[in-house]
Amino acid sequence: MQRPHTSATARHLKDNLGTWVFLLPTLLFFVGYQVYPIFRVVWISFTNYEFLSNDPAQWVGFGNYVEALNDPLMWDSLWRAAYFTMMFLPGTIIFPMILAILVDRVQQPKLQTLYRIVLLIPALIPSTLVFVLWKWMYNYQVGPINYLLVDVFGLFTYQNAPQWLGGTALTLPSIAVMEVWWGLGYHAIFFLAGLAAIPKEMIEAARLDGANEWKVFWHITLPRLAPIMMILVVLRFGTSMAVIDEYLIFGGFNRASPTYTWTMFMYDQAFNIGLWRQGFAAAIGMIGAVVMIFFVGILLYIFRPRG
């Protein structure tokens, strides 16, 4: 006679086996596409691996890390990325939140839907078109921005008009403005979702008690949008510190350019200079990743839930 607990155990194992069979393709994809490349890069960072060299890679330990940390360009490039992040990140939070609150105040459902659709249009534009559009807008001679500043408002002449791109001090702020505009509607949708979860009765009760719009925002709206802010801050901190496509297009490989950040330094070493020192480039990437993880931890602590 079969024992009841033995039968239950067999059913439990059978159910678990079925679960793992369905999870196996996803796990294999995750290990092959995420886990293995990370460990591969970590291993390469401890070697003198050069992609175009016929010599086998040799273990050099922390030699690449020491070389990178002793290179002033490493610190300069990290600072440039941090400077861009400090300009980009506040705009990613403040402007979309204000825009979402304004859209949320619209009472007509059809008009509110129209606004939401319009907000998402920039996010749907392919990156190549966005870069071409803004490169034309920032053009020194024929761009509409300088046309307004010179021909319409008369604030500058074409001899002293601002050079928005080309490795000037305005390059990083210009790219930051483009990035904030590009993600404005997409980020506003996050805040609109958070605003939809706030009970309207709570806001109406606060107004009946004499609270003005500022107090309603500060004591009701903002605390309930804090989780949305945390998600956006953490996600956009990572993307802004690791920007590379925009820098390749607007700045190139000029080491003196503000766009030559640690990602450009890494790419330059891995795919552009000499025999492609990918071991050294991997070390640069790991240093940048550790710095990002450190600051993400600080951001998570700042935005942690408070009881």
CSV table of C-alpha atoms in Angstrom, one decimal:
chain,number,residue,atom,x,y,z
A,1,MET,CA,0.0,0.0,0.0
A,2,GLN,CA,1.4,3.4,-1.0
A,3,ARG,CA,1.8,5.9,1.8
A,4,PRO,CA,-0.2,9.2,1.4
A,5,HIS,CA,2.8,11.4,2.0
A,6,THR,CA,4.9,9.6,-0.6
A,7,SER,CA,2.2,10.2,-3.2
A,8,ALA,CA,2.0,13.9,-2.2
A,9,THR,CA,5.8,14.2,-2.5
A,10,ALA,CA,5.7,12.7,-6.0
A,11,ARG,CA,3.0,15.1,-7.1
A,12,HIS,CA,5.0,18.0,-5.7
A,13,LEU,CA,8.2,16.9,-7.5
A,14,LYS,CA,6.2,16.4,-10.7
A,15,ASP,CA,4.7,19.9,-10.5
A,16,ASN,CA,8.1,21.5,-9.8
A,17,LEU,CA,9.6,19.6,-12.7
A,18,GLY,CA,6.9,21.0,-15.0
A,19,THR,CA,7.6,24.5,-13.7
A,20,TRP,CA,11.3,24.2,-14.4
A,21,VAL,CA,10.7,22.8,-17.9
A,22,PHE,CA,8.8,25.9,-18.8
A,23,LEU,CA,11.4,28.2,-17.1
A,24,LEU,CA,14.4,26.5,-18.7
A,25,PRO,CA,14.4,28.4,-22.0
A,26,THR,CA,14.2,31.7,-20.2
A,27,LEU,CA,17.0,30.7,-17.8
A,28,LEU,CA,19.2,29.5,-20.6
A,29,PHE,CA,18.6,32.8,-22.4
A,30,PHE,CA,19.3,34.8,-19.3
A,31,VAL,CA,22.5,32.9,-18.5
A,32,GLY,CA,23.8,33.1,-22.1
A,33,TYR,CA,22.8,36.7,-22.8
A,34,GLN,CA,23.3,38.3,-19.4
A,35,VAL,CA,25.3,36.2,-16.9
A,36,TYR,CA,28.0,34.8,-19.2
A,37,PRO,CA,28.9,38.1,-20.9
A,38,ILE,CA,29.3,39.8,-17.5
A,39,PHE,CA,31.7,37.1,-16.2
A,40,ARG,CA,33.5,37.1,-19.6
A,41,VAL,CA,34.1,40.8,-19.3
A,42,VAL,CA,35.3,40.5,-15.7
A,43,TRP,CA,37.8,37.8,-16.8
A,44,ILE,CA,39.0,39.8,-19.8
A,45,SER,CA,39.6,42.8,-17.6
A,46,PHE,CA,42.3,40.9,-15.7
A,47,THR,CA,44.2,40.0,-19.0
A,48,ASN,CA,46.1,41.9,-21.6
A,49,TYR,CA,43.7,40.7,-24.3
A,50,GLU,CA,44.0,42.5,-27.6
A,51,PHE,CA,41.5,41.6,-30.3
A,52,LEU,CA,43.7,42.2,-33.3
A,53,SER,CA,46.8,40.5,-31.8
A,54,ASN,CA,47.8,36.9,-32.6
A,55,ASP,CA,49.4,36.5,-29.2
A,56,PRO,CA,47.3,34.7,-26.6
A,57,ALA,CA,46.0,36.7,-23.7
A,58,GLN,CA,48.1,36.8,-20.6
A,59,TRP,CA,46.9,37.2,-17.0
A,60,VAL,CA,47.9,40.6,-15.7
A,61,GLY,CA,45.8,40.7,-12.5
A,62,PHE,CA,44.9,44.2,-11.5
A,63,GLY,CA,47.4,45.7,-13.9
A,64,ASN,CA,44.7,47.1,-16.2
A,65,TYR,CA,42.8,48.6,-13.2
A,66,VAL,CA,46.0,50.3,-11.9
A,67,GLU,CA,46.8,51.7,-15.3
A,68,ALA,CA,43.3,53.0,-15.7
A,69,LEU,CA,43.1,54.6,-12.3
A,70,ASN,CA,46.5,56.3,-12.8
A,71,ASP,CA,45.4,57.8,-16.1
A,72,PRO,CA,44.0,61.3,-15.6
A,73,LEU,CA,41.7,60.7,-18.6
A,74,MET,CA,39.8,58.1,-16.6
A,75,TRP,CA,38.9,60.6,-13.9
A,76,ASP,CA,38.2,63.4,-16.4
A,77,SER,CA,35.9,61.1,-18.4
A,78,LEU,CA,34.0,60.0,-15.2
A,79,TRP,CA,33.6,63.6,-14.2
A,80,ARG,CA,32.2,64.5,-17.6
A,81,ALA,CA,29.7,61.7,-17.4
A,82,ALA,CA,28.7,62.9,-13.9
A,83,TYR,CA,28.4,66.5,-15.0
A,84,PHE,CA,26.0,65.4,-17.8
A,85,THR,CA,24.0,63.3,-15.3
A,86,MET,CA,23.7,66.3,-12.9
A,87,MET,CA,22.2,68.3,-15.8
A,88,PHE,CA,20.0,65.6,-17.2
A,89,LEU,CA,18.6,63.9,-14.1
A,90,PRO,CA,16.7,66.8,-12.5
A,91,GLY,CA,15.1,67.6,-15.9
A,92,THR,CA,14.0,64.0,-16.2
A,93,ILE,CA,12.1,64.3,-12.9
A,94,ILE,CA,10.9,67.9,-12.5
A,95,PHE,CA,9.6,68.8,-16.0
A,96,PRO,CA,7.7,65.5,-16.6
A,97,MET,CA,6.2,65.7,-13.1
A,98,ILE,CA,4.9,69.2,-13.6
A,99,LEU,CA,3.6,68.3,-17.1
A,100,ALA,CA,1.8,65.2,-15.7
A,101,ILE,CA,0.2,67.3,-13.0
A,102,LEU,CA,-1.1,69.8,-15.5
A,103,VAL,CA,-2.4,67.1,-17.8
A,104,ASP,CA,-4.1,65.4,-14.8
A,105,ARG,CA,-5.9,68.6,-14.0
A,106,VAL,CA,-7.7,68.5,-17.4
A,107,GLN,CA,-11.3,67.5,-16.8
A,108,GLN,CA,-12.4,66.6,-20.3
A,109,PRO,CA,-11.6,62.8,-21.0
A,110,LYS,CA,-11.1,63.2,-24.7
A,111,LEU,CA,-8.8,66.2,-24.4
A,112,GLN,CA,-6.8,64.4,-21.7
A,113,THR,CA,-6.4,61.4,-24.0
A,114,LEU,CA,-5.2,63.7,-26.8
A,115,TYR,CA,-2.6,65.3,-24.5
A,116,ARG,CA,-1.3,61.8,-23.6
A,117,ILE,CA,-1.0,60.8,-27.2
A,118,VAL,CA,0.9,64.0,-28.1
A,119,LEU,CA,3.2,63.5,-25.1
A,120,LEU,CA,4.2,60.1,-26.4
A,121,ILE,CA,5.1,61.3,-29.9
A,122,PRO,CA,8.8,62.2,-29.2
A,123,ALA,CA,9.3,58.9,-27.5
A,124,LEU,CA,8.1,57.1,-30.6
A,125,ILE,CA,10.6,58.9,-32.9
A,126,PRO,CA,13.6,56.7,-33.8
A,127,SER,CA,16.8,57.8,-32.2
A,128,THR,CA,18.5,58.4,-35.6
A,129,LEU,CA,15.8,60.9,-36.6
A,130,VAL,CA,16.1,62.6,-33.2
A,131,PHE,CA,19.8,63.1,-33.5
A,132,VAL,CA,19.5,64.4,-37.1
A,133,LEU,CA,16.7,66.8,-36.0
A,134,TRP,CA,18.6,68.3,-33.1
A,135,LYS,CA,21.9,68.4,-34.9
A,136,TRP,CA,20.2,70.6,-37.5
A,137,MET,CA,18.5,72.7,-34.8
A,138,TYR,CA,21.9,73.3,-33.2
A,139,ASN,CA,23.7,74.0,-36.4
A,140,TYR,CA,25.9,77.1,-36.1
A,141,GLN,CA,24.9,78.7,-39.4
A,142,VAL,CA,21.5,77.3,-40.6
A,143,GLY,CA,20.0,76.0,-37.4
A,144,PRO,CA,16.7,77.6,-36.3
A,145,ILE,CA,17.9,78.2,-32.7
A,146,ASN,CA,20.7,80.5,-33.9
A,147,TYR,CA,18.4,82.0,-36.5
A,148,LEU,CA,16.1,83.1,-33.7
A,149,LEU,CA,19.0,84.4,-31.6
A,150,VAL,CA,20.6,86.4,-34.5
A,151,ASP,CA,18.0,87.3,-37.0
A,152,VAL,CA,14.8,87.5,-34.9
A,153,PHE,CA,15.9,88.7,-31.5
A,154,GLY,CA,19.3,90.3,-32.5
A,155,LEU,CA,21.0,89.0,-29.4
A,156,PHE,CA,24.1,87.8,-31.3
A,157,THR,CA,25.7,88.1,-34.6
A,158,TYR,CA,26.8,85.2,-36.8
A,159,GLN,CA,30.4,85.9,-35.7
A,160,ASN,CA,29.7,85.4,-32.0
A,161,ALA,CA,26.6,83.2,-32.1
A,162,PRO,CA,26.7,80.2,-29.7
A,163,GLN,CA,28.3,77.1,-30.9
A,164,TRP,CA,26.1,74.4,-29.4
A,165,LEU,CA,28.1,71.4,-30.6
A,166,GLY,CA,31.6,70.9,-31.7
A,167,GLY,CA,33.3,70.2,-28.3
A,168,THR,CA,32.4,73.5,-26.7
A,169,ALA,CA,31.3,74.1,-23.2
A,170,LEU,CA,27.7,74.2,-24.5
A,171,THR,CA,27.9,70.7,-25.9
A,172,LEU,CA,26.9,68.6,-22.8
A,173,PRO,CA,24.1,71.0,-21.8
A,174,SER,CA,22.8,70.9,-25.4
A,175,ILE,CA,22.7,67.1,-25.4
A,176,ALA,CA,21.1,67.2,-22.0
A,177,VAL,CA,18.3,69.4,-23.3
A,178,MET,CA,17.8,67.1,-26.2
A,179,GLU,CA,17.6,64.0,-23.9
A,180,VAL,CA,15.1,65.8,-21.6
A,181,TRP,CA,12.9,66.7,-24.5
A,182,TRP,CA,13.1,63.2,-26.0
A,183,GLY,CA,11.9,61.5,-22.8
A,184,LEU,CA,9.6,64.2,-21.6
A,185,GLY,CA,6.3,62.5,-22.5
A,186,TYR,CA,7.5,59.0,-21.8
A,187,HIS,CA,8.5,60.0,-18.2
A,188,ALA,CA,5.3,62.0,-17.8
A,189,ILE,CA,3.3,58.9,-18.4
A,190,PHE,CA,4.9,57.3,-15.3
A,191,PHE,CA,3.8,60.2,-13.2
A,192,LEU,CA,0.3,60.2,-14.7
A,193,ALA,CA,0.0,56.5,-13.6
A,194,GLY,CA,1.1,57.5,-10.1
A,195,LEU,CA,-1.4,60.4,-10.0
A,196,ALA,CA,-4.2,58.1,-11.1
A,197,ALA,CA,-3.6,56.0,-8.0
A,198,ILE,CA,-4.1,58.9,-5.6
A,199,PRO,CA,-7.7,59.0,-4.4
A,200,LYS,CA,-9.5,62.1,-5.5
A,201,GLU,CA,-11.4,62.2,-2.3
A,202,MET,CA,-8.2,62.7,-0.4
A,203,ILE,CA,-7.3,65.8,-2.4
A,204,GLU,CA,-10.9,67.2,-2.2
A,205,ALA,CA,-10.9,66.7,1.6
A,206,ALA,CA,-7.6,68.6,1.9
A,207,ARG,CA,-9.0,71.5,-0.2
A,208,LEU,CA,-12.1,71.6,2.0
A,209,ASP,CA,-9.9,71.8,5.0
A,210,GLY,CA,-8.3,75.0,3.5
A,211,ALA,CA,-5.2,73.5,1.9
A,212,ASN,CA,-3.9,75.4,-1.1
A,213,GLU,CA,-2.4,73.8,-4.2
A,214,TRP,CA,1.1,74.0,-2.8
A,215,LYS,CA,0.1,72.2,0.4
A,216,VAL,CA,-1.8,69.5,-1.6
A,217,PHE,CA,1.2,68.9,-3.8
A,218,TRP,CA,3.7,68.9,-0.9
A,219,HIS,CA,1.8,66.8,1.6
A,220,ILE,CA,-0.4,64.5,-0.6
A,221,THR,CA,0.8,64.4,-4.2
A,222,LEU,CA,4.6,64.4,-3.8
A,223,PRO,CA,4.9,61.6,-1.1
A,224,ARG,CA,2.7,59.3,-3.3
A,225,LEU,CA,4.8,60.0,-6.3
A,226,ALA,CA,8.1,59.2,-4.4
A,227,PRO,CA,8.2,55.6,-5.6
A,228,ILE,CA,7.8,56.7,-9.2
A,229,MET,CA,10.6,59.2,-8.7
A,230,MET,CA,12.8,56.5,-7.2
A,231,ILE,CA,12.3,54.2,-10.2
A,232,LEU,CA,13.0,57.0,-12.7
A,233,VAL,CA,16.0,58.4,-10.9
A,234,VAL,CA,17.7,54.9,-10.6
A,235,LEU,CA,16.9,54.0,-14.2
A,236,ARG,CA,17.9,57.3,-15.8
A,237,PHE,CA,21.0,57.6,-13.6
A,238,GLY,CA,22.3,54.5,-15.2
A,239,THR,CA,21.4,55.5,-18.7
A,240,SER,CA,22.8,59.0,-18.4
A,241,MET,CA,26.1,57.8,-16.9
A,242,ALA,CA,26.5,55.3,-19.7
A,243,VAL,CA,25.4,57.4,-22.7
A,244,ILE,CA,27.5,56.6,-25.8
A,245,ASP,CA,25.5,56.9,-29.1
A,246,GLU,CA,24.9,60.6,-28.7
A,247,TYR,CA,28.6,61.3,-27.8
A,248,LEU,CA,29.7,59.3,-30.9
A,249,ILE,CA,27.5,61.4,-33.1
A,250,PHE,CA,27.9,64.8,-31.6
A,251,GLY,CA,31.5,64.6,-30.3
A,252,GLY,CA,33.4,61.9,-31.9
A,253,PHE,CA,36.8,60.7,-30.5
A,254,ASN,CA,38.2,64.0,-29.6
A,255,ARG,CA,39.7,63.4,-26.1
A,256,ALA,CA,39.5,67.1,-25.3
A,257,SER,CA,35.8,67.2,-26.0
A,258,PRO,CA,33.3,67.2,-23.1
A,259,THR,CA,31.6,64.3,-24.7
A,260,TYR,CA,34.6,62.1,-24.3
A,261,THR,CA,33.3,60.3,-21.2
A,262,TRP,CA,34.4,56.9,-19.7
A,263,THR,CA,32.1,55.1,-22.2
A,264,MET,CA,33.9,56.8,-25.1
A,265,PHE,CA,37.2,56.1,-23.5
A,266,MET,CA,36.2,52.4,-23.2
A,267,TYR,CA,34.9,52.2,-26.8
A,268,ASP,CA,38.0,54.0,-28.1
A,269,GLN,CA,40.3,51.5,-26.5
A,270,ALA,CA,38.3,48.5,-27.5
A,271,PHE,CA,37.5,49.2,-31.1
A,272,ASN,CA,39.5,52.2,-32.4
A,273,ILE,CA,43.0,52.4,-31.1
A,274,GLY,CA,46.0,50.2,-31.9
A,275,LEU,CA,45.4,46.5,-31.5
A,276,TRP,CA,42.1,47.0,-29.7
A,277,ARG,CA,43.1,46.7,-26.1
A,278,GLN,CA,39.9,45.0,-25.0
A,279,GLY,CA,41.3,43.8,-21.7
A,280,PHE,CA,42.1,47.4,-20.7
A,281,ALA,CA,38.8,48.6,-22.1
A,282,ALA,CA,37.0,46.0,-20.0
A,283,ALA,CA,38.8,47.3,-16.9
A,284,ILE,CA,37.6,50.8,-17.7
A,285,GLY,CA,34.0,49.5,-18.1
A,286,MET,CA,34.2,47.7,-14.7
A,287,ILE,CA,35.4,50.8,-13.0
A,288,GLY,CA,32.6,52.8,-14.5
A,289,ALA,CA,30.1,50.1,-13.5
A,290,VAL,CA,31.3,50.0,-9.9
A,291,VAL,CA,31.0,53.8,-9.6
A,292,MET,CA,27.5,53.6,-11.0
A,293,ILE,CA,26.5,50.8,-8.6
A,294,PHE,CA,27.9,52.8,-5.6
A,295,PHE,CA,25.8,55.9,-6.5
A,296,VAL,CA,22.7,53.8,-7.2
A,297,GLY,CA,23.0,52.5,-3.7
A,298,ILE,CA,23.1,56.0,-2.4
A,299,LEU,CA,20.1,57.0,-4.4
A,300,LEU,CA,18.2,53.9,-3.2
A,301,TYR,CA,19.0,55.0,0.4
A,302,ILE,CA,17.9,58.5,-0.2
A,303,PHE,CA,14.6,57.4,-1.8
A,304,ARG,CA,14.0,54.6,0.6
A,305,PRO,CA,10.4,54.2,2.1
A,306,ARG,CA,10.1,56.0,5.4
A,307,GLY,CA,7.5,54.8,7.8
